[in-house]
Short mmCIF file of C-alpha atoms and ligand atoms in Angstrom, two decimals:
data_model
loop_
_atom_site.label_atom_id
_atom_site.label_comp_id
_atom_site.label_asym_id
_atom_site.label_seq_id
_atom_site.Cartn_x
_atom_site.Cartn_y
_atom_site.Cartn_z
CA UNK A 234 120.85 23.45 -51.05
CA UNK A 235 117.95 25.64 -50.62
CA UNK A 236 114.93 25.27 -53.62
CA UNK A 237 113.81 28.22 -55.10
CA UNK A 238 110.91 29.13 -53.68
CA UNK A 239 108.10 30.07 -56.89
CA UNK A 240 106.84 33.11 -57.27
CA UNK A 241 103.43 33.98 -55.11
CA UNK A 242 102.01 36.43 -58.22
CA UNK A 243 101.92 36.15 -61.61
CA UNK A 244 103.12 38.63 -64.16
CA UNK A 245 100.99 41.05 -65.80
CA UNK A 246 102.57 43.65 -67.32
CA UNK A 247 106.42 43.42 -68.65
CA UNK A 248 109.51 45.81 -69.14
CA UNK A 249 111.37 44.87 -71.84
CA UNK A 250 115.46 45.20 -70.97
CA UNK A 251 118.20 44.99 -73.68
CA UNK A 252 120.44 42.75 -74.29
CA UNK A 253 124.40 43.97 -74.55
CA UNK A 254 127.46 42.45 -76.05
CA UNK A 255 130.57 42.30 -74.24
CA UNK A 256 132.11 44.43 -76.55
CA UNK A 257 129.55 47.41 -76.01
CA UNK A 258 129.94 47.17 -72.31
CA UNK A 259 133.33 47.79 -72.47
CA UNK A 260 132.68 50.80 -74.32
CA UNK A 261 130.06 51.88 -72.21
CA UNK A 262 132.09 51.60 -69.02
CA UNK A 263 134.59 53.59 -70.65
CA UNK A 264 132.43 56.30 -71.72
CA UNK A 265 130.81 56.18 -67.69
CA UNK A 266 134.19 56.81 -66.55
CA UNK A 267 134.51 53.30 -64.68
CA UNK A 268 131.60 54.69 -62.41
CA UNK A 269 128.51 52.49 -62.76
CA UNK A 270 125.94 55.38 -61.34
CA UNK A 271 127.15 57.37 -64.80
CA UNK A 272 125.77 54.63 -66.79
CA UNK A 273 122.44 54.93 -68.75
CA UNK A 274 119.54 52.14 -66.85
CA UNK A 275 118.96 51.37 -70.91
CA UNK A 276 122.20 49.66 -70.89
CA UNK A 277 121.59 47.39 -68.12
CA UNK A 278 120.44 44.07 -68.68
CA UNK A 279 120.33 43.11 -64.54
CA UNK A 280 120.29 45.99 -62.29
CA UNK A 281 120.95 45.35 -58.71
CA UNK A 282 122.21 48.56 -57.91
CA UNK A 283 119.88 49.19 -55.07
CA UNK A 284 116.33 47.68 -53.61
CA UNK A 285 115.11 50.72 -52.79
CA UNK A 286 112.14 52.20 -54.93
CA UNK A 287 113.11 49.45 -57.70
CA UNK A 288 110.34 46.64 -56.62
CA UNK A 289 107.37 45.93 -58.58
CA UNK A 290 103.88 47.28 -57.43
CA UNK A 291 100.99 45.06 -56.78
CA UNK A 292 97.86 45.56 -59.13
CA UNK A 293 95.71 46.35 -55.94
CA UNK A 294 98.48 49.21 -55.74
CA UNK A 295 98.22 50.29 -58.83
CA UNK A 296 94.66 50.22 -58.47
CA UNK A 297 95.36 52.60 -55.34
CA UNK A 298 97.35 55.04 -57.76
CA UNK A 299 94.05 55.21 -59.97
CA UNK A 300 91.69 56.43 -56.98
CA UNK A 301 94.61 58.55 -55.17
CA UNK A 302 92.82 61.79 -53.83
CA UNK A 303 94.62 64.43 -54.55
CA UNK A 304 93.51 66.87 -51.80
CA UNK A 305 95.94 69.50 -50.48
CA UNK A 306 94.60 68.66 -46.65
CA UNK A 307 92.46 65.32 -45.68
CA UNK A 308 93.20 63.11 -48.38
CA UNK A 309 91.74 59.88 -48.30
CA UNK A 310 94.83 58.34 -48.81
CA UNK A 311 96.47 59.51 -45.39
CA UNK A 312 93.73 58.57 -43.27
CA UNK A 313 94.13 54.54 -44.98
CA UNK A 314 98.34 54.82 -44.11
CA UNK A 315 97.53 56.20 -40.44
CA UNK A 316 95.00 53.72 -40.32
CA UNK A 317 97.42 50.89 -41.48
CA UNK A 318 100.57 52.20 -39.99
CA UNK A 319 98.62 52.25 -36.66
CA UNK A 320 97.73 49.08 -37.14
CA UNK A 321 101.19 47.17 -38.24
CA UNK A 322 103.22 49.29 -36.08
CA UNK A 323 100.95 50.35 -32.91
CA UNK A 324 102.02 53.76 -32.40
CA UNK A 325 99.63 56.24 -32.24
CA UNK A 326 101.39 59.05 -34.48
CA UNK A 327 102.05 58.29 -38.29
CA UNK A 328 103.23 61.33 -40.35
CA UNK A 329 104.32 60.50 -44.26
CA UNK A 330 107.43 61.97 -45.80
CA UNK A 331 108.97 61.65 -49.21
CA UNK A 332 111.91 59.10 -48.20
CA UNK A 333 113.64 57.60 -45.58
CA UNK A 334 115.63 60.47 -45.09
CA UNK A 335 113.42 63.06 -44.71
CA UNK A 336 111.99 61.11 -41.49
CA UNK A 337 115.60 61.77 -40.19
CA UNK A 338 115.84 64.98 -41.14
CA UNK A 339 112.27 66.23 -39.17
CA UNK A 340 113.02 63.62 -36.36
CA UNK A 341 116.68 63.85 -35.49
CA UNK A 342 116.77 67.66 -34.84
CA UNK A 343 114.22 67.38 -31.70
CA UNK A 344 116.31 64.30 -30.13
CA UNK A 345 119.39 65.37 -30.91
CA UNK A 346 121.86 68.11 -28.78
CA UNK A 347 125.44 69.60 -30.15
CA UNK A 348 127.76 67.50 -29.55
CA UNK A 349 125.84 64.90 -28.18
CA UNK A 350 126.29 60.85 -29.09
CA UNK A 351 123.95 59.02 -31.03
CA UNK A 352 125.03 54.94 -31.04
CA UNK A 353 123.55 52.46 -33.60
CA UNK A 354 124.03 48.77 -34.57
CA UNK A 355 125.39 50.71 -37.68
CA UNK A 356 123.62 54.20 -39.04
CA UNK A 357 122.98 53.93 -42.73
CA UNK A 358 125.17 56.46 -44.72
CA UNK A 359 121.91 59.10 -44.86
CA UNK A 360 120.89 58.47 -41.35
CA UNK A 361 124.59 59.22 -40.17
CA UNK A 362 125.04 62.28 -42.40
CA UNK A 363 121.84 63.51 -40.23
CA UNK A 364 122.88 62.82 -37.22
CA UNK A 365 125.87 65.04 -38.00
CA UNK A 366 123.78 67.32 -39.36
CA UNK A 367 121.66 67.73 -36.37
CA UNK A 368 125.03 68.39 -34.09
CA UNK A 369 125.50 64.96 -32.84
CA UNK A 370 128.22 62.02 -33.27
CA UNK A 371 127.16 59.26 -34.91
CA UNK A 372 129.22 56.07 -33.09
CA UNK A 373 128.77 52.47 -34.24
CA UNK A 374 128.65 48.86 -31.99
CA UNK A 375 127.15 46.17 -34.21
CA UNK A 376 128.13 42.83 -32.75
CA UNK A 377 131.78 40.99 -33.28
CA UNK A 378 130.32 38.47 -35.28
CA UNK A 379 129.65 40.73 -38.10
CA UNK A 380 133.20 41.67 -39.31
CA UNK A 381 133.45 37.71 -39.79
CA UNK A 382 132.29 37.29 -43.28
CA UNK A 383 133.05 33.62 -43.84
CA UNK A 384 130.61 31.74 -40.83
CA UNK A 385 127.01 31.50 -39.95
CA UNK A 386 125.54 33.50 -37.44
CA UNK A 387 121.80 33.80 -37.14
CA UNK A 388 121.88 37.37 -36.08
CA UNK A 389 124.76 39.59 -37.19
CA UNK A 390 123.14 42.54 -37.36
CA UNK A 391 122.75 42.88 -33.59
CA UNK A 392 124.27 45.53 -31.39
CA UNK A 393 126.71 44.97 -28.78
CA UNK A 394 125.04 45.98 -25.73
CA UNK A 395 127.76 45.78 -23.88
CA UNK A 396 130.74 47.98 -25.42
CA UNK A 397 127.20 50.26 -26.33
CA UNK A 398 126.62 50.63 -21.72
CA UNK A 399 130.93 50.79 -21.41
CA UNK A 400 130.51 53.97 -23.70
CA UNK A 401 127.30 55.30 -22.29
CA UNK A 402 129.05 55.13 -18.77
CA UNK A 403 132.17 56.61 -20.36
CA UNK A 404 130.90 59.82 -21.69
CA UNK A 405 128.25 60.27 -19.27
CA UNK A 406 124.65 59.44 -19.65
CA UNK A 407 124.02 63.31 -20.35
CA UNK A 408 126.28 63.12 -23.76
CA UNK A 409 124.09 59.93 -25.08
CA UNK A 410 120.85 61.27 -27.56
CA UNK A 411 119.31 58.16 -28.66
CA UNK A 412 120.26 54.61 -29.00
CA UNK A 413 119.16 54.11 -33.40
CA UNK A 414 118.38 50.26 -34.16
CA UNK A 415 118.64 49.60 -37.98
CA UNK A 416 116.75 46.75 -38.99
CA UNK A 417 117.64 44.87 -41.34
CA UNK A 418 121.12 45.96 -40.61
CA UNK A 419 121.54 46.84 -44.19
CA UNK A 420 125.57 48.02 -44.07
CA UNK A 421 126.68 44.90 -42.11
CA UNK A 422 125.19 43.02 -45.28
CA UNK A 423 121.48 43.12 -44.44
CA UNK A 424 122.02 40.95 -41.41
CA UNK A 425 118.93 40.41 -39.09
CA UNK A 426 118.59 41.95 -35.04
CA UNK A 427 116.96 39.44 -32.71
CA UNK A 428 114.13 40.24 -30.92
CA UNK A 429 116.05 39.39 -27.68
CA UNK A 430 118.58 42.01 -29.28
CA UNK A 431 115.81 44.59 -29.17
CA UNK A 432 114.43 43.77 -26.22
CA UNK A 433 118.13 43.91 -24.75
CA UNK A 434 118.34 47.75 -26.11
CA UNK A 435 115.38 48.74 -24.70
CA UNK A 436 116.16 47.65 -21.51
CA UNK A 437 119.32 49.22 -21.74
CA UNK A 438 117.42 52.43 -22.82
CA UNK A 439 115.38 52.55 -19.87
CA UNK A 440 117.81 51.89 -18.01
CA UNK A 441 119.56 54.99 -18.62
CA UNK A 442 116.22 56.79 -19.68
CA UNK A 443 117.43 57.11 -23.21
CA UNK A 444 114.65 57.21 -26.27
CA UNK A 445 115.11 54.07 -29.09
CA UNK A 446 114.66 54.80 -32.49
CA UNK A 447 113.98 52.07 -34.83
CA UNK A 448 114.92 52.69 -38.37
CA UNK A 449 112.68 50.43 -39.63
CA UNK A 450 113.60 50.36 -43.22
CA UNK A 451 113.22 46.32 -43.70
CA UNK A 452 111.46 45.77 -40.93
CA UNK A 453 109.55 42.84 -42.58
CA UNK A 454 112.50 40.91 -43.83
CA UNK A 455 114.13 40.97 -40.23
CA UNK A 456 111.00 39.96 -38.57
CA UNK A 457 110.35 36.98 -41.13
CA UNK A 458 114.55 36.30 -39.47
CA UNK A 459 113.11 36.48 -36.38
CA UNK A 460 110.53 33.95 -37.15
CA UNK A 461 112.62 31.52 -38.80
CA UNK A 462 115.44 31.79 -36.33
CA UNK A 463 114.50 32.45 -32.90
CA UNK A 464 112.75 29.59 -31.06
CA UNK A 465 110.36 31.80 -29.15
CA UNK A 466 108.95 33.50 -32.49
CA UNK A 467 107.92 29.95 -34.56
CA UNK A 468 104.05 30.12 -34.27
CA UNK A 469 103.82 34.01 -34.19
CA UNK A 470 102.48 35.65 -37.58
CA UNK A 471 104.80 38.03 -39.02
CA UNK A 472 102.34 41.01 -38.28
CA UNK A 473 102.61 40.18 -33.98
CA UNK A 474 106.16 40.20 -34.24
CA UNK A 475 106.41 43.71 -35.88
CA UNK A 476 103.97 44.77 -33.33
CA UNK A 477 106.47 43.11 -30.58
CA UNK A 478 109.13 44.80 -32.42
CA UNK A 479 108.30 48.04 -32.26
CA UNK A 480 106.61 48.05 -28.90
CA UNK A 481 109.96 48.05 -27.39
CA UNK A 482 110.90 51.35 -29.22
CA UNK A 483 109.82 54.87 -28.91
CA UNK A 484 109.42 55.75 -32.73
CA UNK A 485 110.52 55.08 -36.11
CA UNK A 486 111.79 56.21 -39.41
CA UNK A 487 110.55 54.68 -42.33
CA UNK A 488 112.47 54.17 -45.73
CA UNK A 489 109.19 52.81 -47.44
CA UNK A 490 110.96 52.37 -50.95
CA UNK A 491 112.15 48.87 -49.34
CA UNK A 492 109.69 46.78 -47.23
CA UNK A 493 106.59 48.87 -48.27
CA UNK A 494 107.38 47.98 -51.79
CA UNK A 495 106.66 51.59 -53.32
CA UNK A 496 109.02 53.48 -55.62
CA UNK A 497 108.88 56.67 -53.35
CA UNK A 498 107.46 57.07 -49.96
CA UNK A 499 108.99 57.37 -46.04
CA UNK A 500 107.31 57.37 -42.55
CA UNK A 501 107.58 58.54 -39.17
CA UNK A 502 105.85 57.23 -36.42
CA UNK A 503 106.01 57.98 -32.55
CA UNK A 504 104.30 55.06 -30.32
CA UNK A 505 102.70 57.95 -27.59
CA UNK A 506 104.69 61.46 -27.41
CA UNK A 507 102.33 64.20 -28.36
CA UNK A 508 105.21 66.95 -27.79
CA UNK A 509 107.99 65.19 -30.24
CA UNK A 510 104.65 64.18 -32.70
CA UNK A 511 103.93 68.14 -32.52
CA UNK A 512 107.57 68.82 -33.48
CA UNK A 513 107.69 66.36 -36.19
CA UNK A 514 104.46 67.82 -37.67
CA UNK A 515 106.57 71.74 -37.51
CA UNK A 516 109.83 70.83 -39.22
CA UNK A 517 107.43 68.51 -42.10
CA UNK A 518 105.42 71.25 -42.74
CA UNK A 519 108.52 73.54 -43.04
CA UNK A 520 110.28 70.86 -45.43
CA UNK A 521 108.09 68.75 -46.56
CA UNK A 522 104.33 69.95 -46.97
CA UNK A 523 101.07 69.66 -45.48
CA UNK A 524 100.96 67.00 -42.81
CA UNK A 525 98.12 64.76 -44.75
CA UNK A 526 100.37 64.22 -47.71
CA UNK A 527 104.20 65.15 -46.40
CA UNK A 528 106.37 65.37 -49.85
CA UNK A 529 103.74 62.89 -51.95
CA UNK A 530 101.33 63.09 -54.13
CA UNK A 531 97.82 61.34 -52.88
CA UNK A 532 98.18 58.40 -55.29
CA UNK A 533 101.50 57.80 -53.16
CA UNK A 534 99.56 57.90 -50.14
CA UNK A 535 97.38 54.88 -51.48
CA UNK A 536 99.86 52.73 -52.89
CA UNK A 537 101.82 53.18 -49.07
CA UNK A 538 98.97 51.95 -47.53
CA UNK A 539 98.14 49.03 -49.45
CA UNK A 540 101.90 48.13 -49.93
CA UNK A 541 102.78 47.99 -46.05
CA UNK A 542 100.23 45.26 -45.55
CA UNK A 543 101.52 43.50 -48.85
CA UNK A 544 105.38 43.83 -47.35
CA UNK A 545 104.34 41.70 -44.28
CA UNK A 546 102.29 38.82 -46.21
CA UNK A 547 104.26 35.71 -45.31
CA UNK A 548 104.35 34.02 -48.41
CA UNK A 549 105.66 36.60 -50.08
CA UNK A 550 108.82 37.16 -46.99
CA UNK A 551 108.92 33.29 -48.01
CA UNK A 552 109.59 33.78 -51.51
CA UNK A 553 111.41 37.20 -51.18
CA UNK A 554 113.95 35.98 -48.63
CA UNK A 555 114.01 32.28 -50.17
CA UNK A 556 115.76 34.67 -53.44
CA UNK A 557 118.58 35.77 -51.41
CA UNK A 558 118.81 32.41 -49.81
CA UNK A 559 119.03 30.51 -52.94
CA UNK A 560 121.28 33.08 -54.75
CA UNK A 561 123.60 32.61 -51.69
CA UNK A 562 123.37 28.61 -51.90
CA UNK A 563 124.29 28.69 -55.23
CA UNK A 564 127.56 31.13 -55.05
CA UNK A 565 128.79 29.07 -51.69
CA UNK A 566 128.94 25.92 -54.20
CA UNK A 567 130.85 27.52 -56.28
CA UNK A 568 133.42 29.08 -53.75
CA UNK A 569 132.50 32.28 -54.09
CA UNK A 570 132.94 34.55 -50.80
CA UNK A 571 130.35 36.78 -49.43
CA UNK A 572 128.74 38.45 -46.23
CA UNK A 573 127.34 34.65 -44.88
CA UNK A 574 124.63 33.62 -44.22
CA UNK A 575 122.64 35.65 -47.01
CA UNK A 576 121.03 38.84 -46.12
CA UNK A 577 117.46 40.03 -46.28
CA UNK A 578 117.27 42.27 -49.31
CA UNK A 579 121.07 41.67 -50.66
CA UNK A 580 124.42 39.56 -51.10
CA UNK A 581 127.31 41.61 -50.26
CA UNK A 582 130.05 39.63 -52.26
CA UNK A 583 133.34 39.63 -50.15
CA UNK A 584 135.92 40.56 -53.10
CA UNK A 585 139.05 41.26 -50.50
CA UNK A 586 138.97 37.40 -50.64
CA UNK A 587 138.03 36.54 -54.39
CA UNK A 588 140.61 38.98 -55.54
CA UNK A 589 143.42 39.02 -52.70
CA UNK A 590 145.87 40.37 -55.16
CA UNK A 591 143.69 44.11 -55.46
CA UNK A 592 144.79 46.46 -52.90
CA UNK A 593 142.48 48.38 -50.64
CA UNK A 594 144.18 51.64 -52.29
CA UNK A 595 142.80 50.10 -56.12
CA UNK A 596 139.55 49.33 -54.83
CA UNK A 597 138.32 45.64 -54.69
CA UNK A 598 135.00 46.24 -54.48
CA UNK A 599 134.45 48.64 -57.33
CA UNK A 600 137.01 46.31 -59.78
CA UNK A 601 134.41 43.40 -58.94
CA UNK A 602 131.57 45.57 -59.76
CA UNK A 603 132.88 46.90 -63.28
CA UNK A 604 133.69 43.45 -63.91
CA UNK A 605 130.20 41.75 -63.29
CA UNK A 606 128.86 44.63 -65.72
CA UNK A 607 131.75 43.71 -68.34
CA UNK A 608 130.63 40.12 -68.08
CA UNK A 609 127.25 40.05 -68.44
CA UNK A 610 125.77 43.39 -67.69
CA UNK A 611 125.04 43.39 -64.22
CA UNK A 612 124.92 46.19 -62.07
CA UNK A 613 126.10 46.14 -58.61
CA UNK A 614 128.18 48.61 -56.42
CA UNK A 615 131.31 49.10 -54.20
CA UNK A 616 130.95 48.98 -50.54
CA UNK A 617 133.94 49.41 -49.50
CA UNK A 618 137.41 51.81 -49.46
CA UNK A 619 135.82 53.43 -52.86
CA UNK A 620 132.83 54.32 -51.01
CA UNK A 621 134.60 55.50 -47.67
CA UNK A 622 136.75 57.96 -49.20
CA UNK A 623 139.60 59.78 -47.45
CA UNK A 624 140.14 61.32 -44.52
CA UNK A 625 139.00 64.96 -44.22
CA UNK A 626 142.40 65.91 -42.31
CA UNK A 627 144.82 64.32 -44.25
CA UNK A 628 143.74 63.59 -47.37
CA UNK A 629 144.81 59.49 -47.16
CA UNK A 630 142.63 57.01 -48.72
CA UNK A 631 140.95 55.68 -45.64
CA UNK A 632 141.16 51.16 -45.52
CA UNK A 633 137.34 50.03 -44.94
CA UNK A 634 137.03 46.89 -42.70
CA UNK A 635 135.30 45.13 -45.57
CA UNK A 636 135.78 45.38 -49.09
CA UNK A 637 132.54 44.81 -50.33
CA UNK A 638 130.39 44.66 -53.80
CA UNK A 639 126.83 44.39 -53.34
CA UNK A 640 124.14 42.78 -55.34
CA UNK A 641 120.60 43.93 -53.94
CA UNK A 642 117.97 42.14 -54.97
CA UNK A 643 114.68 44.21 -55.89
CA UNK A 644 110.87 43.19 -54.72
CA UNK A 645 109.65 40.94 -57.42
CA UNK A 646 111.35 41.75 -60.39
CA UNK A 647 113.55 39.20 -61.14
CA UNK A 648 112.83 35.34 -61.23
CA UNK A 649 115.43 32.24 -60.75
CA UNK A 650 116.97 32.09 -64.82
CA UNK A 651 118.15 36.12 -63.15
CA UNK A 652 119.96 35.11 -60.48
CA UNK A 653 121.50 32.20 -61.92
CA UNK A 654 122.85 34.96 -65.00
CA UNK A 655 124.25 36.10 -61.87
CA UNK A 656 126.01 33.29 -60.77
CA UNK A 657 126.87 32.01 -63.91
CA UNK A 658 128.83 36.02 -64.20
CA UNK A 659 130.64 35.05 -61.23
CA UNK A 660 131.62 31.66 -61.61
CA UNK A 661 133.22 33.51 -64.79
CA UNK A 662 135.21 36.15 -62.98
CA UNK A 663 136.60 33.49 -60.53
CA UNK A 664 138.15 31.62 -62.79
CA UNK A 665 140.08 34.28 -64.32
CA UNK A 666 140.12 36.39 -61.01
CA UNK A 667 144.30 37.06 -60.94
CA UNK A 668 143.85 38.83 -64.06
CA UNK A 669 141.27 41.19 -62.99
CA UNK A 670 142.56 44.93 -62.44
CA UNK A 671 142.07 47.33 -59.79
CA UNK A 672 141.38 50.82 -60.40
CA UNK A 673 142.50 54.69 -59.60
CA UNK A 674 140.28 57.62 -59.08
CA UNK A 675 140.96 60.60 -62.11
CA UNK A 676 138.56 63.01 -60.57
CA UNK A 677 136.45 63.32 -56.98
CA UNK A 678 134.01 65.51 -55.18
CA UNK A 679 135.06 66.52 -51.66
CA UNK A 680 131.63 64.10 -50.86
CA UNK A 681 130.25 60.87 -51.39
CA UNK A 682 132.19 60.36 -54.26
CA UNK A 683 131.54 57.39 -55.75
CA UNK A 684 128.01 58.63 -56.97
CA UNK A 685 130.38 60.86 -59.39
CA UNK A 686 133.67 60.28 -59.63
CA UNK A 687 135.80 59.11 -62.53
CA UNK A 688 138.24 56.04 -62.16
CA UNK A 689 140.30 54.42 -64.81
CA UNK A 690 142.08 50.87 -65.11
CA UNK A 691 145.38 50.39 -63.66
CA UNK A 692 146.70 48.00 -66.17
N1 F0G B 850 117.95 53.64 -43.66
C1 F0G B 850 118.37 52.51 -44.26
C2 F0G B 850 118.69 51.31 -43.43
C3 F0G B 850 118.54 52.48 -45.66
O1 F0G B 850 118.97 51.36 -46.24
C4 F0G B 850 118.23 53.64 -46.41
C5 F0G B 850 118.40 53.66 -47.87
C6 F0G B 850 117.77 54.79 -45.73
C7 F0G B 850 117.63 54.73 -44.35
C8 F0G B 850 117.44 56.06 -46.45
O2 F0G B 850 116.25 55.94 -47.12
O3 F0G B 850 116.86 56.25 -49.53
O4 F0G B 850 114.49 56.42 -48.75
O5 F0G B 850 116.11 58.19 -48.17
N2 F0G B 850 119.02 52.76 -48.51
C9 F0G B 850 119.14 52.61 -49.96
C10 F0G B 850 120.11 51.50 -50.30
C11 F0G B 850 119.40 53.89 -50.69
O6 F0G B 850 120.44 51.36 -51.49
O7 F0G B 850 120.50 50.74 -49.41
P1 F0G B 850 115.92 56.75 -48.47
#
């Protein structure tokens, strides 16, 4: 079993969170409607809902934050991100935006045609949703290995190159916008793309002069995968493989609430194309602001550009992916399923097989993650049937191909005694797992309902 890797900071400042009894939780869910976005943060004693914007700043960011210039045009702080961006990355364009998808929403309208195809290992639910909204068809081919949650595989996030060329040469070259790399794959489980995977898909894209877009959301995390796991990457730094990385691509889009440990940020960045770089700058000045700050304040601009070179440090992709790693060791001891090997930023918990009995109609995923909050105040979420929804035609409850409950892990926030409350919950729920319930939806949007709908128990 893996050792937990100690902490490479120390803590300065503290947040105090509350302690719950059993009893109040159960009130509490009841009063949330079974939905754990209605629930109030105060009531939380572990939140793993998400890792994005959740981490802990650095002091040298917060130290950024103090001197943030707050200049309309010219900041300070946006010539130290192009300067850094330029430097991790080495494209030539950087433009900030306010999140990750806001760099889809000024970058996919100027790749994208109506009706055209846009493929991915697997587009994350926002980067999808603009892809549609741009005109196109969002089509997923992540690799066969992924949908087998129970053995190792160094790289399931990759695509499948070949069913990805079988489709391009099915619907004609012409009908293909972009090939979209997401890395870490984050809905496969936060599964890592090899470099030879990269490399593969820009061959591919060259090929059939197609542009690759690398949504580069964890970039760090899969690069420290690609160090540990692909013999040709041992003795390079973290920093030359990002640069390796993304000099196979044309551009990126930049969630920076995740690897550039801020609570609100986003990039875009185009390695050499002055014409798409002038388009970008059009639609963020139309949505998002002045191109020196793009949707942030100045002090956002600093802490960026100070926490993109912290997200890359090895000893802290050591540390931060040792977590997962040893929160993973300790739940395969005790026989409890999930997404293996460990992702980057997240364990997706595989609760089709911890509660077999729970029907993908009652919602595995979401009766695991009301339980974990019953048991010990942990908050997770459903990815699975409860977050698909139902078909727009029909109306039917649509099966997902995994039934998932994930527990994402944010940037240094939580130590070891944490995660082992975690397992501790779970070894719990196992061992009275038949008598868990699943659940049936009382009220839903027409979209992305499981940010607001109301469930109850089916008891
Ligand atoms: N791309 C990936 C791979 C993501 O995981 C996310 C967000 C985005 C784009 C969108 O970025 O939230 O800054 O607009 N993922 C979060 C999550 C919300 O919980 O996985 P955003």
């Amino acid at each position: 079993m893996k050792k937990y890797v100690a902490e490479p900071f120390k803590i300065k400042m503290v947040e105090p969170i509350k302690m719950t009894t059993m009893e109040e939780r159960i009130n509490y869910l009841e009063e949330a409607n079974y939905n754990v976005f209605a629930l109030k943060s105060d009531d939380i004693y572990i939140d793993l809902l998400t890792d994005s914007g959740t981490g802990a700043m650095s002091d040298s960011q917060w130290a950024g934050i103090m001197i943030g210039d707050e200049s309309y045009a010219g900041a300070r702080g946006y010539a130290h991100l192009v300067e850094n961006a330029q430097d991790i990355f080495g494209y030539r364009y950087v433009q900030p935006v306010h999140q990750g998808r806001a760099a889809e929403k000024v970058l996919f309208p100027l790749l994208i045609k109506q009706g055209q195809h846009a493929i991915s290992n697997m587009f994350f639910d926002t980067t999808r949703a603009h892809v549609e909204l741009s005109g196109g068809k969002p089509i997923n081919f992540v690799c066969e290995q992924a949908a087998d949650t129970e053995n190792y595989y160094d790289f399931k996030g990759n695509l499948d190159i070949e069913k990805t060329e079988a489709y391009i040469n099915k619907v004609g070259v012409e009908n293909i916008a972009v090939i979209v790399m997401t890395i870490t794959n984050n809905s496969a489980g936060g599964q890592p793309v090899s470099m030879q995977n990269i490399k593969d898909a820009s061959a591919l894209c060259k090929k059939y002069n197609l542009k690759l877009v690398i949504d580069a959301a964890r970039f760090a995390e899969n690069a420290y995968f690609i160090k540990t796991r692909e013999e040709d990457y041992k003795e390079k730094s973290i920093k030359d493989i990002t640069k390796e990385t993304f000099s196979y691509a044309d551009a990126l889009t930049m969630s920076a609430k995740k690897d550039a440990i801020v609570n609100m940020g986003g990039l875009v960045c185009i390695k050499d194309d002055e014409d798409l770089y002038q388009g970008v700058k059009e639609l963020t000045i139309a949505y998002e602001g002045f191109v020196t700050y793009g949707g942030l304040a100045g002090r956002d601009l600093e802490a960026l550009a100070i926490g993109l070179k912290e997200g890359i440090n090895y000893d802290f992709l050591k540390y931060r992916i040792g977590q997962i790693e040893y929160l993973g060791d300790k739940l395969r001891e005790a026989g409890i399923p999930f997404q293996y090997p460990a992702g980057g930023h997240a364990i997706f918990l595989d609760a089709k097989a911890l509660l077999p009995h729970i029907s993908f109609h009652q919602f595995p995923g979401q009766a695991l993650t009301i339980e974990l909050y019953k048991e010990a105040g942990i908050r997770a979420c459903d990815i699975g049937s409860y977050m698909l929804g139902v078909d727009a035609e029909t109306g039917e409850q649509l099966e997902s191909l995994n039934e998932f409950c994930r527990l994402a892990i944010p940037r240094r926030v939580y130590t070891q005694a944490h995660l082992d409350v975690v397992v501790e919950a779970l070894v719990e729920i196992k061992s009275r797992a038949a008598e868990v319930n699943g659940y049936e939806i009382t009220w839903q949007p027409k979209v992305l309902r499981h940010f607001t709908s109301k469930l109850k128990p089916i008891l």
